[in-house]
Short mmCIF file of the C-alpha atoms (twelve columns), coordinates in Angstrom:
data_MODEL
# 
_entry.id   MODEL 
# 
loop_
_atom_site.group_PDB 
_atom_site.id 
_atom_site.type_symbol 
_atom_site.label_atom_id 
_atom_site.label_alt_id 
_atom_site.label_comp_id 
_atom_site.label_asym_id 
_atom_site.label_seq_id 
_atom_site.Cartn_x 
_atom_site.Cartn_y 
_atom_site.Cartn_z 
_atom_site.pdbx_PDB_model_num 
ATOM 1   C CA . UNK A 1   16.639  13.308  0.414   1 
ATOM 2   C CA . UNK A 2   13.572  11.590  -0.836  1 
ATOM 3   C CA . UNK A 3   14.505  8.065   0.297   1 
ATOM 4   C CA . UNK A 4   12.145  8.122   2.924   1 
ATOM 5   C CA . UNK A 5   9.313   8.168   0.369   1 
ATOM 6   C CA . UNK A 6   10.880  4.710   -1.588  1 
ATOM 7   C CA . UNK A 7   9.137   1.780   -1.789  1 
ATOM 8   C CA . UNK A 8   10.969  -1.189  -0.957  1 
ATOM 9   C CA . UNK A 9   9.488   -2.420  -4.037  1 
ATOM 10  C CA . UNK A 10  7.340   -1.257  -7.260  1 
ATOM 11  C CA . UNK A 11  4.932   -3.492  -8.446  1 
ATOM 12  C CA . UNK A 12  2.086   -2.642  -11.269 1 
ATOM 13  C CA . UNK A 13  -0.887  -4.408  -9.314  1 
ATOM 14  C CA . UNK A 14  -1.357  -5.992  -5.882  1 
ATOM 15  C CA . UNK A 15  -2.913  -8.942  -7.606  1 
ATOM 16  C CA . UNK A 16  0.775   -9.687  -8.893  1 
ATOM 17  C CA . UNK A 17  2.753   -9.903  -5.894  1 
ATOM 18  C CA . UNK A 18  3.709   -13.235 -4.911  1 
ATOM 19  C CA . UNK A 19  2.803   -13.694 -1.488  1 
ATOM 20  C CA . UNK A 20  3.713   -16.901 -1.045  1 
ATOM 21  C CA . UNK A 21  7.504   -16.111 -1.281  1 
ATOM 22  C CA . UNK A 22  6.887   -12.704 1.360   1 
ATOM 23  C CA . UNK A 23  5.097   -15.918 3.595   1 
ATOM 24  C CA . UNK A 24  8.229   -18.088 3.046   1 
ATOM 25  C CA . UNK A 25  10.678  -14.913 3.746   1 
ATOM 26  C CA . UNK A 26  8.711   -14.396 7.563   1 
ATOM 27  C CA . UNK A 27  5.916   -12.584 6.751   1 
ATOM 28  C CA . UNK A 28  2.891   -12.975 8.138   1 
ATOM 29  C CA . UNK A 29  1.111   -9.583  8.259   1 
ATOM 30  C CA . UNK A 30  -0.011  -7.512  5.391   1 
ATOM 31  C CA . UNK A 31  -1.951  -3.945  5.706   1 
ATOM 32  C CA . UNK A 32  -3.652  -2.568  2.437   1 
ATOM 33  C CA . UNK A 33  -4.630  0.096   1.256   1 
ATOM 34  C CA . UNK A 34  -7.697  0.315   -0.328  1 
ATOM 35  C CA . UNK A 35  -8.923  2.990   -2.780  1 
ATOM 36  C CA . UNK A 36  -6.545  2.767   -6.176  1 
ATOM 37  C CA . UNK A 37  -4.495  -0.302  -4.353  1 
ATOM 38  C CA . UNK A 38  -7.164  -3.406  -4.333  1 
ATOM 39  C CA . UNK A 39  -10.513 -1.095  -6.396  1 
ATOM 40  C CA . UNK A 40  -10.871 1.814   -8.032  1 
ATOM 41  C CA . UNK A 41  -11.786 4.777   -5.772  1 
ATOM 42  C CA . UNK A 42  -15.100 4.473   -4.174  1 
ATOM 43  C CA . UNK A 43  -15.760 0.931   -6.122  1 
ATOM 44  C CA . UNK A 44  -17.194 -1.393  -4.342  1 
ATOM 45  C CA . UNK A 45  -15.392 -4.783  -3.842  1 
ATOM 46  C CA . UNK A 46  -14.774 -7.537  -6.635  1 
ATOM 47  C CA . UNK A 47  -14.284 -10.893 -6.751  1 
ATOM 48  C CA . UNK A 48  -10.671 -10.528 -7.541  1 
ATOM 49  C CA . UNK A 49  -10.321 -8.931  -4.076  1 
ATOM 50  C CA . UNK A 50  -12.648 -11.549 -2.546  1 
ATOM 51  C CA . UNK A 51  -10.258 -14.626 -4.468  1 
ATOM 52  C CA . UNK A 52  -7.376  -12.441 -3.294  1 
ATOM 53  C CA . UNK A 53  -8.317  -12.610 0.839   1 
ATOM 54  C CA . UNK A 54  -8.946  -15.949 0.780   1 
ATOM 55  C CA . UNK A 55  -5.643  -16.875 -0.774  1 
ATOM 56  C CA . UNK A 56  -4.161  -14.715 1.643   1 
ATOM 57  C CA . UNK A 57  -5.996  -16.543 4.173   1 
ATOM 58  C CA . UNK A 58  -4.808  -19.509 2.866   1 
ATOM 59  C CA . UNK A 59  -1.181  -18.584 3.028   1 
ATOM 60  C CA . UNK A 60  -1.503  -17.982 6.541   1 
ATOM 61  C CA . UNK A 61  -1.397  -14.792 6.132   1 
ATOM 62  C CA . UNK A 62  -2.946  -11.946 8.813   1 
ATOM 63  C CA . UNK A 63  -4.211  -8.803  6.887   1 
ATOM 64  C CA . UNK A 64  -5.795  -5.306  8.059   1 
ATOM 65  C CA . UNK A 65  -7.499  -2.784  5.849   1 
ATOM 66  C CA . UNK A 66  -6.023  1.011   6.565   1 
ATOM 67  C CA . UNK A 67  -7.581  4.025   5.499   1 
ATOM 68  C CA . UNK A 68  -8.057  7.690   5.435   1 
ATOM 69  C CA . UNK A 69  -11.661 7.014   4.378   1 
ATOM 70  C CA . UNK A 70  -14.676 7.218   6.522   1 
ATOM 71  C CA . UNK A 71  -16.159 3.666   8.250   1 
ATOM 72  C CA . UNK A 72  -19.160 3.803   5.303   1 
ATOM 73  C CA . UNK A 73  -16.500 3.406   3.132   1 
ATOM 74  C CA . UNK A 74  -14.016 1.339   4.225   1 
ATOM 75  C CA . UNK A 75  -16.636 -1.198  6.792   1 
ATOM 76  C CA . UNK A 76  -18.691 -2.846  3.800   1 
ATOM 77  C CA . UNK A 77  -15.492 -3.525  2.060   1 
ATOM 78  C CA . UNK A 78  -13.508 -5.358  4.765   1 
ATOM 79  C CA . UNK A 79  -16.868 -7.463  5.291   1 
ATOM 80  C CA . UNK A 80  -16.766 -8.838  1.862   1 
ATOM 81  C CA . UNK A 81  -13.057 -9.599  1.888   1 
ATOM 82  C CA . UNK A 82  -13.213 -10.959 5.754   1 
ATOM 83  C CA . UNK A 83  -10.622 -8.421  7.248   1 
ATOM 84  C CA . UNK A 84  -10.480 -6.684  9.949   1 
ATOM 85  C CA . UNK A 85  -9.724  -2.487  9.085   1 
ATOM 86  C CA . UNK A 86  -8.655  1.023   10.341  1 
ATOM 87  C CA . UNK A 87  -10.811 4.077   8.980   1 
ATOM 88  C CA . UNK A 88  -9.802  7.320   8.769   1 
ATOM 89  C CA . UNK A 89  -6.293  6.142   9.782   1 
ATOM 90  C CA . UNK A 90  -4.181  9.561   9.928   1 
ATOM 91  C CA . UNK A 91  -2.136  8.280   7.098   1 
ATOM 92  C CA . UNK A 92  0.716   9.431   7.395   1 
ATOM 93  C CA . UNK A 93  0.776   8.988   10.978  1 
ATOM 94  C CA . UNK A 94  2.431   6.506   12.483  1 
ATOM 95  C CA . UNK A 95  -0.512  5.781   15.138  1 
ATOM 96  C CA . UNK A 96  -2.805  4.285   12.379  1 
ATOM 97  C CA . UNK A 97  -0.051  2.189   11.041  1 
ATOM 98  C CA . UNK A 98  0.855   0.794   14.858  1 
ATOM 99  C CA . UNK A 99  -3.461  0.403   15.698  1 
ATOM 100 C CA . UNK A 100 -3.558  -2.029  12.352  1 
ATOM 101 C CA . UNK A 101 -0.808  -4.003  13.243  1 
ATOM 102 C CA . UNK A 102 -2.184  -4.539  16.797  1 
ATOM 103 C CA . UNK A 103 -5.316  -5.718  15.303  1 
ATOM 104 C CA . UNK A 104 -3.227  -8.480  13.110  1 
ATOM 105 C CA . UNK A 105 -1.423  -8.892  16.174  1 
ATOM 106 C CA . UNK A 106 2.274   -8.911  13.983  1 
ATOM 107 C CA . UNK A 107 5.440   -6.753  14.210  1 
ATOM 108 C CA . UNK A 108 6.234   -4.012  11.611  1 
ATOM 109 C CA . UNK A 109 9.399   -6.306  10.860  1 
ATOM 110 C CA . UNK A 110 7.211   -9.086  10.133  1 
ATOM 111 C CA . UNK A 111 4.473   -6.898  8.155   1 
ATOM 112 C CA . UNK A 112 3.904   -5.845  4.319   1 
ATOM 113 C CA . UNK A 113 2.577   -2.779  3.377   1 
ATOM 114 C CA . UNK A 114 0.191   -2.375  0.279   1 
ATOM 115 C CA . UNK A 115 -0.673  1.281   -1.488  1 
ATOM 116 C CA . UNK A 116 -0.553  3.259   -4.170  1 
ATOM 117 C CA . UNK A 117 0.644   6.474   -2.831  1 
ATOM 118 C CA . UNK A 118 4.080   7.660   -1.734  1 
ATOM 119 C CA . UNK A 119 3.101   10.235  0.336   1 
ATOM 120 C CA . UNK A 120 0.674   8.939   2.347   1 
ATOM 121 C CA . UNK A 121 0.711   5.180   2.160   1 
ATOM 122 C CA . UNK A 122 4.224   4.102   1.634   1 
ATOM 123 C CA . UNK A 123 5.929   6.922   3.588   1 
ATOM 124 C CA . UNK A 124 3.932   6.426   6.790   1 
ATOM 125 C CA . UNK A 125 4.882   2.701   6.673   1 
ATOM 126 C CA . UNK A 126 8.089   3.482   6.113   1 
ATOM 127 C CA . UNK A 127 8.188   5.215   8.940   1 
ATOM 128 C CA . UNK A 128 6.903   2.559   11.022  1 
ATOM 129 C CA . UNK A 129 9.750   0.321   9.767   1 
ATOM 130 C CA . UNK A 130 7.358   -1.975  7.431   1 
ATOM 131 C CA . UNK A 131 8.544   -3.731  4.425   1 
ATOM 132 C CA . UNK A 132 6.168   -1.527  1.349   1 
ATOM 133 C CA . UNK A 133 5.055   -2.331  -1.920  1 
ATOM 134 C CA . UNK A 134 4.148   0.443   -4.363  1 
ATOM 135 C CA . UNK A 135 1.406   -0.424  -7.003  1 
ATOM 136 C CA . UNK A 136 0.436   1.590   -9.752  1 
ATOM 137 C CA . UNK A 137 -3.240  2.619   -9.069  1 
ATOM 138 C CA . UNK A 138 -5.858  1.217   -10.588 1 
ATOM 139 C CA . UNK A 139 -7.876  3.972   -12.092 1 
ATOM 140 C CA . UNK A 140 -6.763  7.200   -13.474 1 
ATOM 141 C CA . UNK A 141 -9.979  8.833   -11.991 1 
ATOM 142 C CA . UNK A 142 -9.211  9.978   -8.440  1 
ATOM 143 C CA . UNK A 143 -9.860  13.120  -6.582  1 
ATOM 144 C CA . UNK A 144 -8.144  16.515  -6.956  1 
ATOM 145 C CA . UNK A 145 -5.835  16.522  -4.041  1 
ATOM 146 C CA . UNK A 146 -4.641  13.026  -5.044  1 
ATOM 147 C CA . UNK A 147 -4.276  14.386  -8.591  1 
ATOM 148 C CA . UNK A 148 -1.764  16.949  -7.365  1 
ATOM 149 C CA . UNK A 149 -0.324  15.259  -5.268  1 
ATOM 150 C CA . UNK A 150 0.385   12.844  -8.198  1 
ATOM 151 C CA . UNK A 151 2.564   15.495  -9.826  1 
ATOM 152 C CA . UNK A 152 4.997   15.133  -7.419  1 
ATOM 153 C CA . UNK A 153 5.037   11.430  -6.873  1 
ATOM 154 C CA . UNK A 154 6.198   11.686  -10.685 1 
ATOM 155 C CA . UNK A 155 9.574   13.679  -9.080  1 
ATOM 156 C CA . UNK A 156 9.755   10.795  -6.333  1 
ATOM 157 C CA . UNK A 157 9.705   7.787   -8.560  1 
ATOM 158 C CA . UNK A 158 11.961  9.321   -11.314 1 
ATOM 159 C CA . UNK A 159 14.602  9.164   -8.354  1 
ATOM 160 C CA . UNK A 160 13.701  6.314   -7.200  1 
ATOM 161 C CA . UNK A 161 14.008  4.140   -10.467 1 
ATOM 162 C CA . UNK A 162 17.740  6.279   -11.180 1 
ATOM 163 C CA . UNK A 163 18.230  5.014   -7.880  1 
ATOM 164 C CA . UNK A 164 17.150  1.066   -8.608  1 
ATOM 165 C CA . UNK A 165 19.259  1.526   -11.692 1 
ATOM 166 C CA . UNK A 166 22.629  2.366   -9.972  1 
ATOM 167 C CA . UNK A 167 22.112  -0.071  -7.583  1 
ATOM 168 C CA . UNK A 168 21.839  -2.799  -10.735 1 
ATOM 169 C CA . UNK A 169 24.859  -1.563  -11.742 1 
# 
């Protein structure tokens, strides 16, 4: 029943995911999130993000900026990290998903999804037959609709790591 909100993976930060091995497994797309995934919400960008593009440029990697924010918001930011971006994406709609990964110009097989919500971020790419990445978000400070729907992301990932477990086993 809730399998279609799992991650593929769970990671505590997007600054700890080795994208170097996702590069050498085929990759070569990744979409992130942005609020609670790369800054806290409504921060402006940091040089950890900045060091983080580049690398990813680096890498070879292509990467697009999705979000249910506004252009204000979401605009300045993919400036300073060099990315193209989708504003006020529809998350969880697939359509947003599908426009960002016409703008990188890569499949949804060979694509990564980055975010910090289930409901929104990792279930639309799910959807869309990307390979996601939970992270923990940032900041504990987010807006009331993301703090309820928090509650029940709680539910989601208690299955979700019973689930991880049997599979171990």
């Amino acid at each position: 029943m809730w399998e279609k909100f799992y991650p593929k993976e769970y990671i505590p930060s997007a600054y700890e995911i080795d994208f170097a091995a996702y590069y050498a497994a085929g990759y070569r797309g990744i979409l992130f999130d942005v609020d609670n995934t790369l800054v806290p919400h409504g921060a402006p960008v940091t040089p950890q993000a900045e060091a983080l593009f580049d690398r990813l440029r680096g890498i070879g990697f292509a990467t697009c900026l999705i979000s249910n924010n506004g252009e204000e918001r979401v605009a300045p930011f993919a400036e300073a990290v060099g990315s193209p971006y989708l504003h006020k994406a529809g998350k969880p709609g697939k359509k947003g998903y599908r426009a960002a990964l016409g703008k990188m110009g890569v499949s949804e097989g060979r694509a990564l999804f980055v975010g910090d919500q289930i409901f929104t971020d990792i279930y639309g790419a799910n959807r869309c037959g990307m390979y996601t990445i939970l992270t923990e978000p940032i900041h504990p400070k987010e807006e009331i609709q993301i703090v309820l729907k928090r509650y029940l992301e709680k539910i989601v990932l208690f299955f979700y790591r019973r689930r991880k477990k049997q599979l171990r086993k």
